[in-house]
Amino acid sequence: MEGQRTPIESGCPDGFQYMHPLMRKNYGNWAYHEDPRPGVLKHTARSGEAIYTVRAGTQRILDVFTLRKLCDIGDKFAEGFVRFTIRSNIEYMVADGSKVEPLIEALEKEGFVVGGTKNSVAMISHTQGWLHCDIPGTDASGVVKSMMDELIGEFKNWNMPNRVHITTSCCQINCGGQGDIAINVQHTKPPKINHDLVANICERPSVVARCPVAAIRPALVNGKPSLEVDEKKCICCGACYPPCTPMQINDPEHTKLAIWVGGNHSNARSKPSFQKLVAAGIPNNPPRWPEATAIVKQILQTYKDNARDWERLNDWIERIGWPRFFELTELPFTKYHVDNWRGARHSLNASTHIRF
Ligand code: SF4
Ligand code: SF4
């Protein structure tokens, strides 16, 4: 070991050093919280001290100029402490309640939107897409931007029966979201293989190992080592594309979007639930994705009109049943909602069709 460089473990830095001093002081001793207005939280500690949090949406992938602008607002109108939420919101913490309104004004003047708390549509959480990843089938940030432009009123106000978490994901297999509404990529055709490139680029055994349904086999094509896909088995997941780019699965026509609803991690009122497919084969249509946005808005409107107060989307569907959900939202129930994959016996309980 002598002479070897010690690895630098650089994970998440300790968050305490960045916390507002009042939060550090009362850590673990909070008594209750209130929601004075949309986008603002007030936490009161057992000591009687209170701290306000003002939340504004950002585009997640921030350029340095926007970041500086946000920090300048924090220095001038808040108390110099910020944090980012998992849904790409920036939060400013202030101990002085009189700073809240001027801070909101300053944020709105610069075009930032304050909201996303309580029974609103929270900022859509999304994955990184083209920016750093090797498997995306769509640009998740673009979908988020287009949808939030249309849902801005729902972010800024408390109009929903309960909070709504929307997620997007840019591939079918990894960090894709589990949300009240999830917009996920859906590949509909097996990958097309560029046999001339496979031998030079791909490590064939690792590509074969990657397939979850064992649909890939080594093959000799035109005398060169390559791969072949058993298309009857392939579930079009896209997992073979990252280790072997000549197995191209992204396609402007056949890579679609799908919408899933009713996912909930929380077990506050009812058990956690899996999301279920409600709309498939939606065109992946940049730059504004109008078809997918229209369906999300339709689901939200129906939920808003029909759910009881404080019912989460999954609780509401559970109460009215899936047939009624399709009737109310006027989404077509098609053969694509039926899981006819031969491994389905393992997933029957997680799909919509068993409920009929
Ligand atoms: S969802 Fe998939 S493509 Fe998007 S960042 Fe995560 S792993 Fe990459
Ligand atoms: S797309 Fe998925 S199922 Fe199809 S061959 Fe590739 S890894 Fe296998």
PDB file of N, CA, C and O and ligand atoms in Angstrom, residues 127-129 132-137 169-176, ligand 1:
ATOM      1  N   THR A 127     -35.128  13.902 -13.802  1.00  0.00           N
ATOM      2  CA  THR A 127     -33.799  13.329 -13.903  1.00  0.00           C
ATOM      3  C   THR A 127     -32.971  14.200 -14.851  1.00  0.00           C
ATOM      4  O   THR A 127     -33.473  15.171 -15.380  1.00  0.00           O
ATOM      5  N   GLN A 128     -31.706  13.875 -15.037  1.00  0.00           N
ATOM      6  CA  GLN A 128     -30.810  14.837 -15.694  1.00  0.00           C
ATOM      7  C   GLN A 128     -30.792  14.782 -17.210  1.00  0.00           C
ATOM      8  O   GLN A 128     -30.332  15.701 -17.852  1.00  0.00           O
ATOM      9  N   GLY A 129     -31.224  13.656 -17.760  1.00  0.00           N
ATOM     10  CA  GLY A 129     -31.311  13.582 -19.209  1.00  0.00           C
ATOM     11  C   GLY A 129     -30.000  13.755 -19.932  1.00  0.00           C
ATOM     12  O   GLY A 129     -28.969  13.272 -19.506  1.00  0.00           O
ATOM     13  N   HIS A 132     -25.909  14.542 -18.477  1.00  0.00           N
ATOM     14  CA  HIS A 132     -24.812  13.731 -17.952  1.00  0.00           C
ATOM     15  C   HIS A 132     -24.988  12.248 -18.197  1.00  0.00           C
ATOM     16  O   HIS A 132     -24.116  11.474 -17.858  1.00  0.00           O
ATOM     17  N   CYS A 133     -26.107  11.819 -18.734  1.00  0.00           N
ATOM     18  CA  CYS A 133     -26.404  10.394 -18.693  1.00  0.00           C
ATOM     19  C   CYS A 133     -26.298   9.773 -20.078  1.00  0.00           C
ATOM     20  O   CYS A 133     -26.434  10.447 -21.084  1.00  0.00           O
ATOM     21  N   ASP A 134     -26.056   8.462 -20.123  1.00  0.00           N
ATOM     22  CA  ASP A 134     -25.853   7.831 -21.428  1.00  0.00           C
ATOM     23  C   ASP A 134     -27.067   7.071 -21.950  1.00  0.00           C
ATOM     24  O   ASP A 134     -26.997   6.413 -22.964  1.00  0.00           O
ATOM     25  N   ILE A 135     -28.206   7.128 -21.265  1.00  0.00           N
ATOM     26  CA  ILE A 135     -29.346   6.334 -21.740  1.00  0.00           C
ATOM     27  C   ILE A 135     -30.650   7.089 -22.006  1.00  0.00           C
ATOM     28  O   ILE A 135     -31.673   6.461 -22.219  1.00  0.00           O
ATOM     29  N   PRO A 136     -30.689   8.386 -21.968  1.00  0.00           N
ATOM     30  CA  PRO A 136     -31.998   9.007 -22.073  1.00  0.00           C
ATOM     31  C   PRO A 136     -32.685   8.787 -23.422  1.00  0.00           C
ATOM     32  O   PRO A 136     -32.037   8.711 -24.461  1.00  0.00           O
ATOM     33  N   GLY A 137     -34.002   8.687 -23.344  1.00  0.00           N
ATOM     34  CA  GLY A 137     -34.823   8.606 -24.556  1.00  0.00           C
ATOM     35  C   GLY A 137     -35.554   9.907 -24.766  1.00  0.00           C
ATOM     36  O   GLY A 137     -36.301  10.070 -25.714  1.00  0.00           O
ATOM     37  N   SER A 169     -39.129  11.143 -16.159  1.00  0.00           N
ATOM     38  CA  SER A 169     -37.928  10.334 -16.236  1.00  0.00           C
ATOM     39  C   SER A 169     -37.531  10.193 -17.688  1.00  0.00           C
ATOM     40  O   SER A 169     -38.388  10.095 -18.559  1.00  0.00           O
ATOM     41  N   CYS A 170     -36.217  10.189 -17.942  1.00  0.00           N
ATOM     42  CA  CYS A 170     -35.792  10.213 -19.342  1.00  0.00           C
ATOM     43  C   CYS A 170     -35.392   8.839 -19.870  1.00  0.00           C
ATOM     44  O   CYS A 170     -35.020   8.707 -21.017  1.00  0.00           O
ATOM     45  N   CYS A 171     -35.419   7.780 -19.033  1.00  0.00           N
ATOM     46  CA  CYS A 171     -35.284   6.441 -19.595  1.00  0.00           C
ATOM     47  C   CYS A 171     -36.292   5.548 -18.882  1.00  0.00           C
ATOM     48  O   CYS A 171     -36.985   5.991 -17.973  1.00  0.00           O
ATOM     49  N   GLN A 172     -36.351   4.291 -19.284  1.00  0.00           N
ATOM     50  CA  GLN A 172     -37.370   3.418 -18.707  1.00  0.00           C
ATOM     51  C   GLN A 172     -36.882   2.622 -17.514  1.00  0.00           C
ATOM     52  O   GLN A 172     -37.642   1.866 -16.926  1.00  0.00           O
ATOM     53  N   ILE A 173     -35.580   2.737 -17.187  1.00  0.00           N
ATOM     54  CA  ILE A 173     -35.060   1.732 -16.271  1.00  0.00           C
ATOM     55  C   ILE A 173     -34.451   2.237 -14.982  1.00  0.00           C
ATOM     56  O   ILE A 173     -34.372   1.498 -14.025  1.00  0.00           O
ATOM     57  N   ASN A 174     -33.989   3.464 -14.931  1.00  0.00           N
ATOM     58  CA  ASN A 174     -33.231   3.829 -13.738  1.00  0.00           C
ATOM     59  C   ASN A 174     -33.957   4.802 -12.830  1.00  0.00           C
ATOM     60  O   ASN A 174     -34.896   4.427 -12.156  1.00  0.00           O
ATOM     61  N   CYS A 175     -33.499   6.047 -12.792  1.00  0.00           N
ATOM     62  CA  CYS A 175     -33.963   6.922 -11.720  1.00  0.00           C
ATOM     63  C   CYS A 175     -35.359   7.469 -11.955  1.00  0.00           C
ATOM     64  O   CYS A 175     -35.747   8.454 -11.358  1.00  0.00           O
ATOM     65  N   GLY A 176     -36.128   6.889 -12.824  1.00  0.00           N
ATOM     66  CA  GLY A 176     -37.477   7.354 -13.123  1.00  0.00           C
ATOM     67  C   GLY A 176     -38.334   7.465 -11.886  1.00  0.00           C
ATOM     68  O   GLY A 176     -38.134   6.784 -10.906  1.00  0.00           O
TER      69      GLY A 176
HETATM   70  S1  SF4 B   1     -33.863   8.542 -15.841  1.00  0.00           S
HETATM   71 FE1  SF4 B   1     -32.458   7.212 -16.930  1.00  0.00          FE
HETATM   72  S2  SF4 B   1     -31.641   8.464 -18.637  1.00  0.00           S
HETATM   73 FE2  SF4 B   1     -32.542   9.853 -17.122  1.00  0.00          FE
HETATM   74  S3  SF4 B   1     -30.812  10.451 -15.839  1.00  0.00           S
HETATM   75 FE3  SF4 B   1     -31.820   8.678 -14.845  1.00  0.00          FE
HETATM   76  S4  SF4 B   1     -30.700   6.856 -15.605  1.00  0.00           S
HETATM   77 FE4  SF4 B   1     -30.196   8.615 -16.940  1.00  0.00          FE
END
